[in-house]
XYZ file of C-alpha atoms in Angstrom:
557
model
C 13.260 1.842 22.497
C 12.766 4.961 24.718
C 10.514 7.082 23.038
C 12.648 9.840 23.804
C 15.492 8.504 22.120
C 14.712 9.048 18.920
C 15.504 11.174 15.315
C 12.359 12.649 15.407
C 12.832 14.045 18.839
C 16.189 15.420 18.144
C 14.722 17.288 15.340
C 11.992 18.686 17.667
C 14.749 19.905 19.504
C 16.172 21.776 16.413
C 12.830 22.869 15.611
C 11.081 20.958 13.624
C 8.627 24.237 12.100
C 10.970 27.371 11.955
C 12.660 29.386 9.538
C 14.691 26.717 7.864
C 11.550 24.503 6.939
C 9.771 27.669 5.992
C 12.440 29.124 3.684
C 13.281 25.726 2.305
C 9.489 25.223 1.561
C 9.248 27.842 0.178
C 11.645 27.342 -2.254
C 11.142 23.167 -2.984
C 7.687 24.181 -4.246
C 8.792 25.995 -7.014
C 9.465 22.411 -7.890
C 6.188 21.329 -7.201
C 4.587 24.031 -8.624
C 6.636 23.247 -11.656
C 5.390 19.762 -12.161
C 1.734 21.520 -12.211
C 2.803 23.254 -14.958
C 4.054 20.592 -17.259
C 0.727 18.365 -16.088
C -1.585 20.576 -17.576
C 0.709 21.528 -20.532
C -1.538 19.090 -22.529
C -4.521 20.776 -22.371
C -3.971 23.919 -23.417
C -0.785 23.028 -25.925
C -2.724 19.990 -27.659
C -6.589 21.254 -26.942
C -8.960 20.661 -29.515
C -10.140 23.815 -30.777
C -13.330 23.825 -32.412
C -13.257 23.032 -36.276
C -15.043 22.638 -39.824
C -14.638 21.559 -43.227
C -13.097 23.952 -45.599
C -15.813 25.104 -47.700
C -15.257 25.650 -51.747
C -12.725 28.542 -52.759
C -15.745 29.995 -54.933
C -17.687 30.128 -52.042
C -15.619 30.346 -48.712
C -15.568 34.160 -48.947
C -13.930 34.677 -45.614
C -11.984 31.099 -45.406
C -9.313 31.949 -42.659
C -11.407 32.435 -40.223
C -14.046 29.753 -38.091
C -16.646 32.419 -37.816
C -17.627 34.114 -40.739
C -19.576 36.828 -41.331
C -20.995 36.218 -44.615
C -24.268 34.849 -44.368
C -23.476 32.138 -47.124
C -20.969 30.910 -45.609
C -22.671 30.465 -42.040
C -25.265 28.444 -44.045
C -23.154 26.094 -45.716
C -21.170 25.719 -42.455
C -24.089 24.912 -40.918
C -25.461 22.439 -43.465
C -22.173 20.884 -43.318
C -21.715 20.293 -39.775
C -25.131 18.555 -39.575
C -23.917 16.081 -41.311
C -20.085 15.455 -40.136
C -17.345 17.640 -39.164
C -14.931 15.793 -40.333
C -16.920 15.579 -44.339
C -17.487 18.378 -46.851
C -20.793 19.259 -48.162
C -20.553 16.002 -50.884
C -20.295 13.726 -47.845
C -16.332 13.032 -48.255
C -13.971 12.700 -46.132
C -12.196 15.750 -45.281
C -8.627 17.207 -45.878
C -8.808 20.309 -45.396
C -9.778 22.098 -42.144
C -10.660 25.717 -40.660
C -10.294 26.413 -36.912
C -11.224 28.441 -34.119
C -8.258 30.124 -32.676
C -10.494 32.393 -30.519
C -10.028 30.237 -27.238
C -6.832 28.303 -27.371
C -4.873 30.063 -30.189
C -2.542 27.733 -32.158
C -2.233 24.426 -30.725
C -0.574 21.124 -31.777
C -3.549 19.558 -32.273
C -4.294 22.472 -35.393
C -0.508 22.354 -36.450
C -1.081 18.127 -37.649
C -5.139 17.909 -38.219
C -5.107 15.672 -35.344
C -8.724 15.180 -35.732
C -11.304 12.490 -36.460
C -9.347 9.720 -37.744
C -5.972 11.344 -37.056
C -7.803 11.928 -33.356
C -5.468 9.517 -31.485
C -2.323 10.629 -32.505
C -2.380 13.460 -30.353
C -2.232 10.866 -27.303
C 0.635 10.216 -27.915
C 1.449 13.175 -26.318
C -0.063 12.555 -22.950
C 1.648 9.182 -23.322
C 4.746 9.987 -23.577
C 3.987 12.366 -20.641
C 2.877 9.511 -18.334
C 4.798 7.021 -19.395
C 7.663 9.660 -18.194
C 6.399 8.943 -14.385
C 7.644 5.296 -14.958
C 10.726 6.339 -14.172
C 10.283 7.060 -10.881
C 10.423 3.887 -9.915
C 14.171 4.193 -10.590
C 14.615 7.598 -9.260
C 12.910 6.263 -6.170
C 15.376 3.820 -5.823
C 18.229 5.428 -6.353
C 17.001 8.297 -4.277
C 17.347 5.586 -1.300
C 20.761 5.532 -1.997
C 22.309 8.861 -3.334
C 20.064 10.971 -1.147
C 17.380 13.124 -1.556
C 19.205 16.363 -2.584
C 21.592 14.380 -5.618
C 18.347 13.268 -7.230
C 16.798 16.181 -7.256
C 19.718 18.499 -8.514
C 19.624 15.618 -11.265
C 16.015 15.403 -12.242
C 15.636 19.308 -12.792
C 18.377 20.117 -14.352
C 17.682 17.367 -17.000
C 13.878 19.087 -16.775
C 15.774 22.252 -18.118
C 17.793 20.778 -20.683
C 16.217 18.633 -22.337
C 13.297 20.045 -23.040
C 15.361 23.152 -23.950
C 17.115 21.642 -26.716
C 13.923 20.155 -28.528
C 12.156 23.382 -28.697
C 15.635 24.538 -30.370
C 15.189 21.868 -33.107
C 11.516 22.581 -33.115
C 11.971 26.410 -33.322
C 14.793 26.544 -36.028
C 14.599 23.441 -38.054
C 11.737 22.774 -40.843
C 10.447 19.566 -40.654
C 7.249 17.697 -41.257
C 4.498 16.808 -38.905
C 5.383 13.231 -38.309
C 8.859 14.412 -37.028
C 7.406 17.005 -34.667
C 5.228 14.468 -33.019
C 8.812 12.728 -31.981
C 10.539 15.827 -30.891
C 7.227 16.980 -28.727
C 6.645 13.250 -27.366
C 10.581 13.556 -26.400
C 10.057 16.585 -24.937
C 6.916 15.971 -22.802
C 8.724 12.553 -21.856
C 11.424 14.646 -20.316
C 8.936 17.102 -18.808
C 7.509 13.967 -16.774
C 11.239 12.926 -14.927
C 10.767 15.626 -12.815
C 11.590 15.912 -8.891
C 8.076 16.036 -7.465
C 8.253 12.603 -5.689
C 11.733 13.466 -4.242
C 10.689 16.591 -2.999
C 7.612 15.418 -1.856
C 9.740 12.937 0.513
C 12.233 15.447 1.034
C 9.341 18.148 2.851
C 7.560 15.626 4.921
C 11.427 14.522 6.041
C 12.659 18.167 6.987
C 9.954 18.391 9.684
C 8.692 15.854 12.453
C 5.559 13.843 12.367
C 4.013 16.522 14.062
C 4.168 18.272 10.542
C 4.436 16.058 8.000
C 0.305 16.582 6.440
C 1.438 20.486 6.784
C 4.485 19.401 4.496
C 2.487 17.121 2.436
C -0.417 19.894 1.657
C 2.583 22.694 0.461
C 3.242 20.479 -2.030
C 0.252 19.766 -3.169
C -1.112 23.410 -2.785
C 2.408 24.088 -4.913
C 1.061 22.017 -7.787
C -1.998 23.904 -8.026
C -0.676 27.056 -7.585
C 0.955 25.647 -10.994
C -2.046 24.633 -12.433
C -3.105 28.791 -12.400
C 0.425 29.458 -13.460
C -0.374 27.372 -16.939
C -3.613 28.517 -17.554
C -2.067 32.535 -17.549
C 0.925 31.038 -19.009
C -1.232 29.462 -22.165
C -3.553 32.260 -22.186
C -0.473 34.922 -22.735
C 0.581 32.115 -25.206
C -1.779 31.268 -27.925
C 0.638 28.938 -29.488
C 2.085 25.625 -28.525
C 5.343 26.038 -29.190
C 5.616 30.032 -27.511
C 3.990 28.243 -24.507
C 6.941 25.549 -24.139
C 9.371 28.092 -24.099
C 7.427 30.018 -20.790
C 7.711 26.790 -19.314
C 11.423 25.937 -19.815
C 11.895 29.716 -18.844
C 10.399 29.016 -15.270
C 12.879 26.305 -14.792
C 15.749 28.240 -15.741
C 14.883 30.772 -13.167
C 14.572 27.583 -10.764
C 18.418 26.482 -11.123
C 20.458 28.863 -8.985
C 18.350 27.267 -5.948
C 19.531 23.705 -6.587
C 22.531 24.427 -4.968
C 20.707 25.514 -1.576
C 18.726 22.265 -1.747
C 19.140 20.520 1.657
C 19.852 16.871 2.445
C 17.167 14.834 4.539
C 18.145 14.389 8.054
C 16.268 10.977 8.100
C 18.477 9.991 4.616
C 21.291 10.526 6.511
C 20.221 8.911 10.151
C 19.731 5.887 7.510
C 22.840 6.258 6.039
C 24.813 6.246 9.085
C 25.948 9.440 7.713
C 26.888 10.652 11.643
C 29.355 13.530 10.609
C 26.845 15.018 7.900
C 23.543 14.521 9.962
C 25.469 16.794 13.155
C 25.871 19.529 10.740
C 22.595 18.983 8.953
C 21.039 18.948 12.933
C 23.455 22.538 13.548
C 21.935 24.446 10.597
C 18.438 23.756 11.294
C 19.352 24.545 15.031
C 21.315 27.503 14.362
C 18.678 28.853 11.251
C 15.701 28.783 13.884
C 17.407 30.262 16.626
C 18.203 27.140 19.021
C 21.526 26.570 20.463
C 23.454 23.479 21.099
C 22.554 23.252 24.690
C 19.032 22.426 23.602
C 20.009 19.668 21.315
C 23.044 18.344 21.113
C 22.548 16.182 24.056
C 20.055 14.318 23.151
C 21.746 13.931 19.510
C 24.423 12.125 21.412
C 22.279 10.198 23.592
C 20.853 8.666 19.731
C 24.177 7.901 18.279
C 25.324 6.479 22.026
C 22.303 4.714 22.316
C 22.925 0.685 22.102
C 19.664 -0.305 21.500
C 20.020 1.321 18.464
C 22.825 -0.131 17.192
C 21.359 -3.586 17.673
C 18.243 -2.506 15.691
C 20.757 -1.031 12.726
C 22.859 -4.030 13.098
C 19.667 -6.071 12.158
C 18.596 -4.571 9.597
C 21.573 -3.884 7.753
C 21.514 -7.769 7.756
C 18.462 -7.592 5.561
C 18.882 -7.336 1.899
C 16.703 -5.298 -0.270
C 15.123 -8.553 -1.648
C 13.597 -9.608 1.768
C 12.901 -6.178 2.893
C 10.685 -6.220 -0.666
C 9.298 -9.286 -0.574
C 8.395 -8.401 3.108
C 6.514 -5.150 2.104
C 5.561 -6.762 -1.169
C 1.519 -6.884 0.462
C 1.654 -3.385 0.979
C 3.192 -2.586 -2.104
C 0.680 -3.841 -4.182
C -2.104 -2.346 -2.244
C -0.685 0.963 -2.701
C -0.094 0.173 -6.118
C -3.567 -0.136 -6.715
C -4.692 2.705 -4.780
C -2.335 5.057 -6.911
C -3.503 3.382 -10.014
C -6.891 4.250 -9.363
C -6.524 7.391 -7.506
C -4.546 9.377 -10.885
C -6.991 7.635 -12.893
C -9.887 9.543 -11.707
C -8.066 12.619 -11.048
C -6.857 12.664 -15.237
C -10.589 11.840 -15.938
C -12.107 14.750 -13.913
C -9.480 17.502 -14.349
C -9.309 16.944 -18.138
C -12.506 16.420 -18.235
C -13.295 20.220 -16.876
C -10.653 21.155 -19.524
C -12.752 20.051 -22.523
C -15.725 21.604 -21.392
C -15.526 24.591 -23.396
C -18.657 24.924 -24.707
C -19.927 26.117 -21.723
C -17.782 27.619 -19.868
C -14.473 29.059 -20.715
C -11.831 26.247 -20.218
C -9.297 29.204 -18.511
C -11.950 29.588 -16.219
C -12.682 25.996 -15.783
C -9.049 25.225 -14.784
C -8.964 28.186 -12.838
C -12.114 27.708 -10.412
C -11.040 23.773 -10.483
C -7.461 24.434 -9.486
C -8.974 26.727 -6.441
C -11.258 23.913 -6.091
C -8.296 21.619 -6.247
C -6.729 23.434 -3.041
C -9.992 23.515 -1.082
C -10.159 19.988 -1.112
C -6.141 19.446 -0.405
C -6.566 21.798 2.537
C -9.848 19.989 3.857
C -7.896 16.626 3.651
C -4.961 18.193 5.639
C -7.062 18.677 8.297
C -9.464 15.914 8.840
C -6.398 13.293 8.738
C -5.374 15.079 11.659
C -8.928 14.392 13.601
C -10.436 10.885 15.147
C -10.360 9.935 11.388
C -7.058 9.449 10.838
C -5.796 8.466 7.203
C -7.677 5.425 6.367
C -11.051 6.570 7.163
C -10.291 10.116 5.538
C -9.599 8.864 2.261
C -12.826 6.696 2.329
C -14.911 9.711 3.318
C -13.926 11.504 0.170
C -13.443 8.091 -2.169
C -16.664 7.616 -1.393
C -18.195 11.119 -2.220
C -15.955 10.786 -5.656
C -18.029 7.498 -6.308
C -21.100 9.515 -5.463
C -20.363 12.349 -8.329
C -19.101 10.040 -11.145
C -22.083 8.117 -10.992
C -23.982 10.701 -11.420
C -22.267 12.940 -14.187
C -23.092 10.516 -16.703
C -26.882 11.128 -16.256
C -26.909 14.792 -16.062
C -24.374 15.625 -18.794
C -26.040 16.133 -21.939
C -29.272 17.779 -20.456
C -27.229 19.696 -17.528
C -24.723 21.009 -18.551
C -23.684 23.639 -15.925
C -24.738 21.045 -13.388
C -22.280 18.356 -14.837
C -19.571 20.956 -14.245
C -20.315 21.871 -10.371
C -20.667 18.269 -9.854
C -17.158 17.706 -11.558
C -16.150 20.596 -9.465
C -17.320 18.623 -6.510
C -15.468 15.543 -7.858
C -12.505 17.282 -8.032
C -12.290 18.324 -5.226
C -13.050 14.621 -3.076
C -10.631 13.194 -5.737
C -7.942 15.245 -5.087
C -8.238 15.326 -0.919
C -7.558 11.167 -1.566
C -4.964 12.123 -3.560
C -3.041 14.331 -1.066
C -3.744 11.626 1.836
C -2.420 9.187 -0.241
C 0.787 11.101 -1.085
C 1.029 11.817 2.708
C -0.272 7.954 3.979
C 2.195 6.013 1.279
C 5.698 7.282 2.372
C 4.435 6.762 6.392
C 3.683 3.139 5.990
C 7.071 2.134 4.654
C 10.996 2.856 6.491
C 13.285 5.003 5.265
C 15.255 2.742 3.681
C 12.600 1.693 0.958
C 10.557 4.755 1.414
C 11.447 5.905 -2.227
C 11.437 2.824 -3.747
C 7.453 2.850 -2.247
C 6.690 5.886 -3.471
C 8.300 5.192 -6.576
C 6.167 2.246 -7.335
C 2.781 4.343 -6.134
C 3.834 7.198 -8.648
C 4.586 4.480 -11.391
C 1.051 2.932 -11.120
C -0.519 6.260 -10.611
C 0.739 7.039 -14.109
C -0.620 3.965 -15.484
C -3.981 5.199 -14.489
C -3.329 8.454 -16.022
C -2.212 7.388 -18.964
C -5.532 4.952 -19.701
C -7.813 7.967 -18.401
C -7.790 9.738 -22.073
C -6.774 6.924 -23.953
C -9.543 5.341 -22.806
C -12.047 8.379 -23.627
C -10.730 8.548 -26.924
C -11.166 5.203 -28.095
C -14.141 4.757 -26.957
C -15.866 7.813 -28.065
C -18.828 9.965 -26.811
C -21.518 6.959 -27.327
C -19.833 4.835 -24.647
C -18.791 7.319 -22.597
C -20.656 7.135 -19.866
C -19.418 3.160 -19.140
C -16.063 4.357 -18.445
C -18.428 6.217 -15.320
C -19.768 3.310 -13.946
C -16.778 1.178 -14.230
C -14.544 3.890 -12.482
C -17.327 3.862 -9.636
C -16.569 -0.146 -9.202
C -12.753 0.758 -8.733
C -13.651 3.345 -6.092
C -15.417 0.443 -4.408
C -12.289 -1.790 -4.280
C -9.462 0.851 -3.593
C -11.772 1.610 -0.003
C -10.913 -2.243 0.507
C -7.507 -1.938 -0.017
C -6.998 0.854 2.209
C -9.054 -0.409 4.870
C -6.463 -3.524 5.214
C -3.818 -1.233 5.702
C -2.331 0.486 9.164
C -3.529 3.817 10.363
C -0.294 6.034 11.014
C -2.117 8.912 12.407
C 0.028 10.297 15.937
C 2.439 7.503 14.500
C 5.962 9.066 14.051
C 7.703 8.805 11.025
C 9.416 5.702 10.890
C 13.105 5.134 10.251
C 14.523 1.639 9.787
C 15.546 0.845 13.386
C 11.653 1.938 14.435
C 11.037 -0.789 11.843
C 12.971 -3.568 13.332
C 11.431 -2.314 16.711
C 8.145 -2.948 15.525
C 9.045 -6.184 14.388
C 10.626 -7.267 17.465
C 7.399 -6.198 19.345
C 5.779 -8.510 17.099
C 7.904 -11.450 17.632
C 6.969 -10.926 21.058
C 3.162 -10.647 20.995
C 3.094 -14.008 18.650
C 5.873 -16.099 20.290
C 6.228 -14.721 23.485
C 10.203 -14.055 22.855
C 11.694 -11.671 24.348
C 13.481 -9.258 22.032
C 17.511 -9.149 22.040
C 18.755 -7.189 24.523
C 22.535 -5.835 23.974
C 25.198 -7.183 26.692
C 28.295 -4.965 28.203
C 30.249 -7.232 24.839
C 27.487 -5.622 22.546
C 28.001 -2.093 23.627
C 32.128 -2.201 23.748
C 32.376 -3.558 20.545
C 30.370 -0.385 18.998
C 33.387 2.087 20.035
C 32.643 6.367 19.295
C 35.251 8.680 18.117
C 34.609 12.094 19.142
C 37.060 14.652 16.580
C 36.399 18.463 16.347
C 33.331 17.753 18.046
C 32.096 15.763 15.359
C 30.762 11.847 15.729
C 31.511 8.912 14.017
C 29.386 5.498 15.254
C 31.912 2.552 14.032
C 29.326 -0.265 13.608
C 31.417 -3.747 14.032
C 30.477 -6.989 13.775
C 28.422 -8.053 17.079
């Protein structure tokens, strides 16, 4: 296939950087900056403050408050927490407890006593959250075939509602603790279907190839922009529930634009979706300032082009079983990758959160989210030099590896060091995570491109959701083996990216690139030449030209 025969080149053509990309950037990643939001909802809403056994009525002198003044009651505080937080001063278990509001305020984790033995109840939460992501697997899918924009109208406007309607029940309705749990796991489920994956694909398939890391690291930057937005948000807050109602607020401000969204040219190129692709091509054109004379030429010399109707022809043959089992390698590859990649990402970011003792955790989430963008905007441009994708993300899987092995040494004794070097990790972990979000959706064709990225998201939260679970259960004493067995996944995910294709100066592939590449492959291992379309081919693909619009009639061949 000519190279300049092409989707991506016709896009060029429109401009594939002006004012519509910018304006519609602008505006996706108040999605994306959304779905920071709702990630870090957890911990601020469901921190765990710091806490003590009630003392004695006789004694407890000033008992609504974690920091008393009275000197007796600092004493006996003290004595008590030598011995267990979660006992009184006879060595019992405790029912009854005080806490610190003077850094988080009122969170869930105060409203139920979801401490000590009632400690992993409150997982539930991040859970639910995660186990939210699953879904994207299906959204993915159906993405492929609704589109882009329907999928994401969907997904936030069921962000909105839903979410909206348990903090009604919560806010209005007395209940006890056990049914709260349900209405905020509910809620935080919701939270998790959001659009992020869909827009993701939807920014990187506005622009050419050219641009697609510059897409990639918006969104990215967009969900740590949202990451500050929560920390202000929850510091504003103080309370759990007042801080889920900021965050259904920002969505509701988000709606009107939903109807603005734009449909991906590349969607619709794989759609055969001739009539809406023209005018999607005209208002890109006609938004940054190009005129048909400058593209519409070589828009018809695509849709004209025979070559191209043999490759669509071909794989239209396909079904989505072989195309599946065809990728299925790759799949699983990036499966694991995405797995491992959120996995270490929960671990380090939450871990910053809990830090408290040291450092304000507003701060912390603060100076990590800044952190967070440093290392997104580092990754966006070293993908782009001699190192391409592949050898990008092991540069910075690598220096991950490098600080989780050492946190667990330093932790106790260095505390300030433990957090730059968390800082650091941060930072490496989250450059592999936007080259991963960039790298996944290149190596796959249009046509299964969300079901790909569906599948990395669903496996990325699988790793997120055993990150805290796993801290949790384990405890403080075995911490530090979660450290060293995190390092040995670092280890394999560089092999699995290693076996996969660079796509650096590659362009974005649509399906018929796909079948292109396969025929090129046919050719190298059996020497066959690839099928060529005949005068019979090209007649029996007739064009209808009305009102200037184009309609390719694919027959049989």
């Amino acid at each position: 296939m000519s190279s300049d025969i092409s989707l991506e080149n016709v896009l060029r053509k429109c401009g594939d950087l002006g004012r519509h990309q910018i304006i519609h950037y602008i505006f996706l990643n108040l999605i994306t900056l959304g779905s920071g939001i709702t990630t870090f909802y957890y911990v601020f809403g469901v921190a765990e403050p710091a806490y003590r056994c009630r003392l004695p009525l006789n004694i407890d002198l000033d008992k609504d408050e974690y920091q008393s003044i009275n000197l007796l009651y600092q004493n006996f505080s003290n004595q008590k927490q030598q011995l267990s937080k979660c006992n009184d001063l006879n060595g019992s278990i405790c029912k009854d407890f005080v806490y610190d509001r003077s850094i988080f305020g009122r969170t869930f984790t105060e409203e139920g006593n979801f401490i000590c033995e009632n400690a992993l109840k409150k997982t539930w939460l991040s859970t639910m959250y995660q186990v939210g992501g699953f879904v994207a697997l299906l959204t993915g899918y159906i993405g492929d075939k609704v589109g882009r924009r329907k999928m994401i109208r969907i997904l936030t406007i069921m962000l909105f509602a839903v979410p909206f309607f348990t903090q009604i029940l919560l806010q209005t309705i007395s209940m006890n603790i056990d049914m709260k749990l349900i209405l905020l796991s509910i809620n935080q489920l919701f939270s998790s279907i959001d659009a992020y994956p869909m827009v993701f694909l939807l920014l990187m398939e506005l622009t050419s190839s050219s641009h697609t890391s510059l897409a990639g690291n918006s969104a990215v930057i967009g969900f740590t922009i949202g990451e500050i937005f929560i920390t202000l948000f929850a510091y504003i807050a103080r309370d759990w529930l007042r801080l889920k109602w900021i965050i259904t607020a920002y969505f509701g401000l988000i709606l009107p634009y939903l109807y603005f969204v734009p449909e991906s040219p590349y969607w619709l190129f794989s759609q055969k979706k001739y009539n809406q692709l023209e005018v999607c091509l005209r208002k890109i054109a006609k938004t940054n300032g190009r005129t048909d004379d400058e593209w519409y030429l070589y828009y018809k010399q695509l849709i004209y082009n025979p070559r191209l109707c043999l490759l669509s022809r071909k794989h239209a043959s396909r079904t989505n079983k072989e195309l599946i089992l065809y990728f299925l390698p790759r799949l699983s590859l990036c499966a694991f990758i995405g797995c491992v990649t959120m996995l270490l990402y929960i671990k380090i970011s939450y871990g910053l959160g809990a830090m408290s003792d040291v450092v304000s955790p507003y701060s912390n989430i603060i100076i990590g989210a800044i952190v967070e963008g440093i290392g997104y905007i580092s990754a966006s441009i070293l993908i782009t030099t001699k190192l391409g994708r592949k050898y990008s993300f092991i540069v910075f899987t690598i220096f991950t590896c490098i600080c989780v092995l050492i946190i667990p040494f330093i932790m106790k004794s260095h505390p300030i060091i433990t957090i730059i070097i968390s800082q650091i990790g941060k930072l490496t972990i989250s450059a592999a995570v936007l080259i991963t979000w960039i790298y996944v959706p290149e190596i796959f064709p249009t046509s299964i491109r969300g079901v790909a990225t569906g599948i990395f998201v669903f496996t990325g939260r699988i790793g997120a959701i055993l990150a805290p679970i796993v801290d949790v259960a384990l405890g403080d004493e075995y911490a530090k083996i979660t450290f060293f067995i995190y390092s040995i996944l670092t280890i394999f995910q560089i092999v699995a990216i290693y076996t996969l294709p660079e796509t650096r100066n590659r362009s974005f592939h649509t399906d018929e690139d796909e079948e292109n590449d396969l025929d090129d492959q046919d050719l190298f291992i059996f020497g066959n030449q690839p099928e060529k379309p005949n005068d019979t081919t090209i007649r029996s693909t007739p064009v209808i030209l009305k009102s200037n619009k184009i309609d390719v009639l694919h027959t049989q061949f």
